[in-house]
CSV table of C-alpha atoms and ligand atoms in Angstrom, one decimal:
chain,number,residue,atom,x,y,z
A,821,MET,CA,45.8,25.0,72.6
A,822,SER,CA,48.7,23.5,74.7
A,823,LYS,CA,51.1,26.3,75.8
A,824,LYS,CA,54.8,25.9,75.3
A,825,PRO,CA,58.0,27.6,77.1
A,826,ILE,CA,59.8,30.7,75.1
A,827,SER,CA,63.5,30.6,75.5
A,828,SER,CA,65.8,33.1,73.5
A,829,ASP,CA,69.8,32.7,72.3
A,830,SER,CA,70.4,35.8,72.7
A,831,CYS,CA,73.4,35.8,75.0
A,832,LEU,CA,75.6,33.6,73.0
A,833,ASN,CA,78.9,34.4,71.0
A,834,MET,CA,79.1,37.7,73.0
A,835,THR,CA,82.3,39.7,71.5
A,836,LEU,CA,83.9,43.1,73.2
A,837,ASP,CA,82.8,44.8,70.2
A,838,SER,CA,79.2,43.0,70.6
A,839,VAL,CA,78.9,43.8,73.9
A,840,ARG,CA,80.1,47.7,73.0
A,841,GLU,CA,77.6,47.7,70.4
A,842,SER,CA,74.8,46.9,72.7
A,843,LEU,CA,76.4,49.7,75.2
A,844,ILE,CA,75.5,52.1,72.0
A,845,GLY,CA,72.3,51.0,71.6
A,846,GLN,CA,71.4,51.5,75.1
A,847,GLU,CA,72.8,55.1,74.8
A,848,ASP,CA,69.6,55.9,72.3
A,849,THR,CA,67.2,54.4,75.1
A,850,ILE,CA,68.9,56.4,78.0
A,851,ILE,CA,68.6,59.9,76.3
A,852,PHE,CA,65.0,58.9,75.2
A,853,CYS,CA,64.4,58.1,78.5
A,854,LEU,CA,65.5,61.5,80.0
A,855,ILE,CA,63.6,63.5,76.7
A,856,GLU,CA,60.5,62.1,77.9
A,857,ARG,CA,61.1,62.7,82.0
A,858,ALA,CA,61.9,66.5,81.1
A,859,LYS,CA,58.5,67.0,79.8
A,860,TYR,CA,57.1,66.8,83.2
A,861,PRO,CA,58.1,69.1,86.0
A,862,ILE,CA,59.8,67.8,89.2
A,863,ASN,CA,56.2,66.9,90.7
A,864,SER,CA,57.9,66.5,94.3
A,865,PRO,CA,55.0,65.1,96.0
A,866,LEU,CA,55.7,61.5,94.3
A,867,TYR,CA,58.8,61.5,96.0
A,868,ASP,CA,57.2,62.6,99.5
A,869,GLU,CA,56.6,59.4,102.0
A,870,SER,CA,54.1,61.4,104.0
A,871,VAL,CA,51.6,62.0,101.2
A,872,ALA,CA,50.3,59.2,99.4
A,873,GLY,CA,47.9,56.5,100.9
A,874,VAL,CA,50.6,53.8,100.2
A,875,PRO,CA,53.3,52.5,102.0
A,876,GLY,CA,56.6,54.5,101.1
A,877,SER,CA,56.3,57.2,98.6
A,878,LEU,CA,54.1,56.8,95.2
A,879,LEU,CA,57.2,56.5,93.3
A,880,GLU,CA,58.5,53.6,95.6
A,881,TYR,CA,55.3,51.9,95.5
A,882,ILE,CA,54.8,52.1,91.7
A,883,VAL,CA,58.1,50.6,91.5
A,884,LYS,CA,57.9,47.8,93.7
A,885,GLU,CA,54.4,46.8,92.6
A,886,THR,CA,55.6,47.2,88.8
A,887,GLU,CA,59.1,44.9,89.6
A,888,ALA,CA,56.8,42.6,91.2
A,889,LEU,CA,54.4,42.3,88.2
A,890,HIS,CA,57.4,41.6,86.0
A,891,ALA,CA,59.1,39.1,88.0
A,892,LYS,CA,56.2,36.9,88.1
A,893,VAL,CA,56.5,37.0,84.2
A,894,GLY,CA,60.0,36.8,84.0
A,895,ARG,CA,62.0,40.1,83.9
A,896,TYR,CA,64.3,38.9,86.1
A,897,GLU,CA,65.3,35.5,84.6
A,898,SER,CA,67.3,37.5,82.3
A,899,PRO,CA,71.1,38.4,83.6
A,900,GLU,CA,70.5,41.8,82.2
A,901,GLU,CA,68.3,43.0,84.7
A,902,ASN,CA,68.1,43.4,88.3
A,903,PRO,CA,65.3,44.7,90.5
A,904,PHE,CA,65.8,47.9,92.4
A,905,PHE,CA,63.7,45.7,95.3
A,906,PRO,CA,65.0,42.5,95.2
A,907,GLU,CA,63.8,41.4,98.7
A,908,ASN,CA,60.2,39.9,98.7
A,909,LEU,CA,59.6,39.7,94.6
A,910,PRO,CA,57.2,37.0,93.9
A,911,PRO,CA,57.8,33.7,92.3
A,912,LEU,CA,57.5,32.9,88.4
A,913,ILE,CA,53.9,32.1,87.0
A,914,VAL,CA,55.5,31.2,83.7
A,915,PRO,CA,57.7,28.2,82.9
A,916,PRO,CA,61.7,29.6,83.2
A,917,TYR,CA,62.8,31.1,79.7
A,918,ASN,CA,65.7,29.0,79.5
A,919,ILE,CA,68.2,32.0,78.7
A,920,PRO,CA,71.5,30.6,78.3
A,921,GLN,CA,73.8,31.7,80.9
A,922,VAL,CA,77.4,33.3,80.1
A,923,LEU,CA,78.3,34.8,83.3
A,924,HIS,CA,80.4,33.4,86.1
A,925,PRO,CA,78.0,32.4,88.4
A,926,SER,CA,79.6,34.1,91.5
A,927,GLY,CA,79.0,37.5,89.5
A,928,ILE,CA,75.4,37.2,88.7
A,929,SER,CA,73.5,38.5,91.8
A,930,ILE,CA,75.9,41.8,92.1
A,931,ASN,CA,73.3,44.7,92.2
A,932,ILE,CA,74.5,48.2,92.8
A,933,ASN,CA,70.7,49.5,92.3
A,934,LYS,CA,70.8,51.3,95.7
A,935,THR,CA,73.6,53.4,94.5
A,936,ILE,CA,72.2,54.2,91.1
A,937,TRP,CA,68.8,55.1,93.0
A,938,ASP,CA,70.4,57.7,95.0
A,939,MET,CA,72.4,59.3,92.2
A,940,TYR,CA,69.5,59.2,90.0
A,941,PHE,CA,66.8,61.1,92.9
A,942,ASN,CA,69.6,63.4,94.6
A,943,GLN,CA,72.0,64.4,91.9
A,944,LEU,CA,70.8,63.8,88.5
A,945,LEU,CA,67.1,64.4,88.4
A,946,PRO,CA,67.4,68.3,89.7
A,947,LEU,CA,70.1,68.9,86.8
A,948,PHE,CA,67.4,68.3,83.8
A,949,VAL,CA,63.8,68.3,85.3
A,950,ARG,CA,62.3,71.9,86.1
A,951,GLU,CA,60.4,73.0,89.2
A,952,GLY,CA,56.7,72.7,89.3
A,953,ASN,CA,53.8,70.4,90.2
A,954,ASP,CA,51.4,69.7,87.3
A,955,GLY,CA,49.7,66.9,89.0
A,956,ASN,CA,50.5,64.1,86.3
A,957,TYR,CA,52.3,61.6,88.9
A,958,VAL,CA,51.5,58.6,87.4
A,959,PRO,CA,53.4,59.0,84.0
A,960,THR,CA,56.0,61.1,85.7
A,961,ALA,CA,57.1,57.9,87.8
A,962,THR,CA,56.9,55.6,84.7
A,963,CYS,CA,59.3,58.3,83.0
A,964,ASP,CA,61.5,57.7,86.7
A,965,LEU,CA,61.0,54.3,86.5
A,966,HIS,CA,62.2,53.8,82.5
A,967,CYS,CA,65.0,56.1,83.2
A,968,LEU,CA,66.0,53.9,86.0
A,969,GLN,CA,65.6,50.6,84.3
A,970,ALA,CA,68.1,52.0,81.2
A,971,LEU,CA,70.6,53.4,83.4
A,972,SER,CA,70.5,49.8,86.0
A,973,ARG,CA,70.7,47.9,82.4
A,974,ARG,CA,73.5,49.9,80.7
A,975,ILE,CA,75.6,49.8,84.3
A,976,HIS,CA,75.2,46.1,85.1
A,977,TYR,CA,76.0,45.3,81.7
A,978,GLY,CA,79.9,45.7,82.9
A,979,LYS,CA,78.9,42.4,84.0
A,980,PHE,CA,79.2,41.1,80.3
A,981,VAL,CA,82.0,43.1,79.7
A,982,ALA,CA,84.1,42.1,82.5
A,983,GLU,CA,83.0,38.5,81.4
A,984,ILE,CA,84.4,39.1,77.7
A,985,LYS,CA,87.7,40.9,78.8
A,986,PHE,CA,88.5,38.1,81.4
A,987,MET,CA,88.0,35.4,78.7
A,988,ASP,CA,89.9,37.1,76.3
A,989,ALA,CA,93.3,37.3,78.5
A,990,PRO,CA,92.7,35.7,81.9
A,991,GLU,CA,96.2,35.4,82.4
A,992,ASP,CA,96.3,39.5,82.3
A,993,TYR,CA,93.7,39.4,84.8
A,994,SER,CA,93.8,36.2,87.0
A,995,PRO,CA,97.0,37.7,89.3
A,996,ALA,CA,95.1,40.8,89.8
A,997,ILE,CA,91.9,38.8,90.8
A,998,ARG,CA,93.7,36.6,93.3
A,999,ALA,CA,95.5,39.4,95.0
A,1000,GLN,CA,92.0,41.0,95.0
A,1001,ASP,CA,93.7,44.2,93.6
A,1002,ARG,CA,90.9,46.5,92.6
A,1003,ALA,CA,93.4,49.3,91.6
A,1004,THR,CA,95.5,47.0,88.9
A,1005,LEU,CA,92.1,45.6,88.1
A,1006,MET,CA,90.6,49.1,87.5
A,1007,SER,CA,93.3,50.1,85.5
A,1008,LEU,CA,93.1,47.0,83.1
A,1009,LEU,CA,90.2,47.1,82.3
A,1010,THR,CA,89.9,51.0,81.8
A,1011,PHE,CA,90.1,52.9,78.1
A,1012,GLU,CA,90.5,56.2,78.1
A,1013,ASN,CA,90.2,56.7,74.2
A,1014,VAL,CA,86.6,55.0,74.5
A,1015,GLU,CA,85.6,56.7,77.5
A,1016,GLU,CA,86.1,60.0,75.5
A,1017,MET,CA,84.6,58.7,72.3
A,1018,VAL,CA,81.4,57.7,74.5
A,1019,LYS,CA,80.8,61.0,76.2
A,1020,GLN,CA,81.3,63.0,72.8
A,1021,ARG,CA,78.8,60.5,71.3
A,1022,VAL,CA,76.7,60.7,73.7
A,1023,GLU,CA,76.4,64.9,73.5
A,1024,LYS,CA,76.1,64.7,70.1
A,1025,LYS,CA,73.4,62.2,70.3
A,1026,ALA,CA,71.6,64.6,72.9
A,1027,MET,CA,71.8,67.4,70.2
A,1028,VAL,CA,70.5,65.3,67.5
A,1029,PHE,CA,67.7,63.6,69.0
A,1030,GLY,CA,66.6,66.2,71.8
A,1031,GLN,CA,66.9,69.1,69.0
A,1032,GLU,CA,63.3,71.0,68.5
A,1033,VAL,CA,61.9,70.4,65.1
A,1034,SER,CA,59.6,73.1,63.8
A,1035,LEU,CA,58.0,73.4,60.1
A,1036,ASN,CA,57.6,76.9,60.3
A,1037,ASP,CA,60.1,79.6,61.9
A,1038,PRO,CA,63.0,77.2,61.6
A,1039,ASP,CA,65.7,79.1,63.1
A,1040,ASN,CA,63.3,80.3,66.3
A,1041,LYS,CA,64.4,77.5,68.4
A,1042,LYS,CA,67.7,76.8,67.0
A,1043,GLY,CA,70.3,75.5,70.0
A,1044,LYS,CA,67.9,74.9,72.2
A,1045,TYR,CA,67.4,71.3,73.2
A,1046,LYS,CA,64.8,69.0,75.0
A,1047,VAL,CA,68.2,67.9,77.8
A,1048,ASP,CA,71.2,69.7,77.8
A,1049,PRO,CA,73.8,67.6,75.8
A,1050,SER,CA,76.8,68.5,77.9
A,1051,MET,CA,74.6,67.2,81.0
A,1052,VAL,CA,74.5,63.8,79.0
A,1053,SER,CA,77.8,63.8,78.6
A,1054,CYS,CA,78.6,64.8,82.5
A,1055,LEU,CA,76.2,62.1,83.4
A,1056,TYR,CA,78.2,59.6,81.6
A,1057,GLY,CA,81.6,61.0,82.9
A,1058,GLU,CA,80.8,61.5,86.2
A,1059,TRP,CA,78.4,58.2,87.1
A,1060,VAL,CA,77.3,56.0,84.1
A,1061,MET,CA,80.9,54.8,83.4
A,1062,PRO,CA,82.1,55.0,86.4
A,1063,LEU,CA,79.7,52.8,87.8
A,1064,THR,CA,80.0,50.3,85.0
A,1065,LYS,CA,83.5,50.0,85.6
A,1066,LEU,CA,82.5,49.4,89.7
A,1067,VAL,CA,80.6,46.6,88.2
A,1068,GLN,CA,83.3,45.3,85.9
A,1069,VAL,CA,85.6,45.4,89.5
A,1070,GLU,CA,83.3,43.7,91.9
A,1071,TYR,CA,82.5,40.9,89.0
A,1072,LEU,CA,86.1,39.9,88.1
A,1073,LEU,CA,86.9,40.1,91.9
A,1074,ARG,CA,84.8,37.2,92.0
A,1075,ARG,CA,85.5,35.6,88.8
A,1076,LEU,CA,87.7,32.7,89.9
A,1077,ASP,CA,85.4,32.0,93.4
B,321,PRE,O1,84.3,49.6,76.4
B,321,PRE,C1,84.8,49.3,77.5
B,321,PRE,O2,85.8,48.4,77.2
B,321,PRE,C2,84.2,48.9,78.5
B,321,PRE,O3,84.7,48.5,79.6
B,321,PRE,C3,82.9,50.3,78.7
B,321,PRE,C4,83.6,51.4,79.4
B,321,PRE,C5,81.7,52.3,79.2
B,321,PRE,O4,81.3,52.1,80.7
B,321,PRE,O5,81.7,52.8,78.2
B,321,PRE,C6,84.0,51.1,80.5
B,321,PRE,C7,85.4,51.2,81.2
B,321,PRE,C8,86.1,51.8,79.7
B,321,PRE,O6,86.9,52.3,80.3
B,321,PRE,C9,85.5,52.1,78.7
B,321,PRE,C10,84.2,52.1,78.2
C-alpha cells in the first residue's frame, strides 16, 4: 500500500473572534491538566538531579525524550507547538505536513519556554500540589509534561493573536513597531475588560470541572474543589496573560522585519 503525506488547513481564515475561541477552549485543557497533576503529591525525587540514573533529573529526561520522539513525527511542524528543549532535536522521519503558514517568518521562532518552565516548577506547582512522595514518578512526570505543553501552547498562541491584531490595524501598530516602542505596543494590544472576563471564566470553570461528585451524601464535599479556583484565576492574571502579552509584543517588534 502506498503511503501519502498528511496535510491540514486549520490555520486559514483566522479572526480575532476565532483565536479568542481557541484560547477559551485551551482554558479547559489547562484546567483539566492541573486537576490531573493535583492527584499526585509533589514527588520531589522526580526533580532531583542527583537521584536518577539518567542525565539531569528524571523529569527533564522524560521531557527531552518525549520531545525527541514528537519531533521525529512532526509535532513541531505546527506553528502552535514549541519545544522546551529545542537544541539537538532529531529530524523528521515522516513527510512534512505542509501546514499553511499564517505567521510572519521572523516571529515563528519566538520561544519563551524557559520562562514558562521556571514559572511552572518554582512558582505554580507548590501552590496546588500537596507534599508527599507516593512513588508514581512517571505518571506524575507525564502530568507535568501535559501541563507544560498546554501552558506553552496557550502562551505562544499570542503570536497568532498579534498577527490578527496587526493585520486588522497595521496603521495603528506600524509606527510603534518602527520605533521599537514596547510600552505603546503593550497598551495597544491590551483589553482590560477581556482580561477580567478571562479571569472570572477560568475561576468558574475550575469550580465546575473540579467539583467533587458524589451519589450519596451530596452535601458532604460541597465547596471542595480539586484545584483551588482562585489559584487558577491568579495563574491567569499573574502569569498566563502577562506572558501571552509578552509573546505578542516580541512578535510585533519583529513584524516589519
Ligand atoms: O484577547 C485578546 O485580545 C488577547 O490579546 C488575549 C489576552 C489573553 O491573554 O487572554 C491578552 C491580552 C488582552 O489584554 C486580553 C486577553
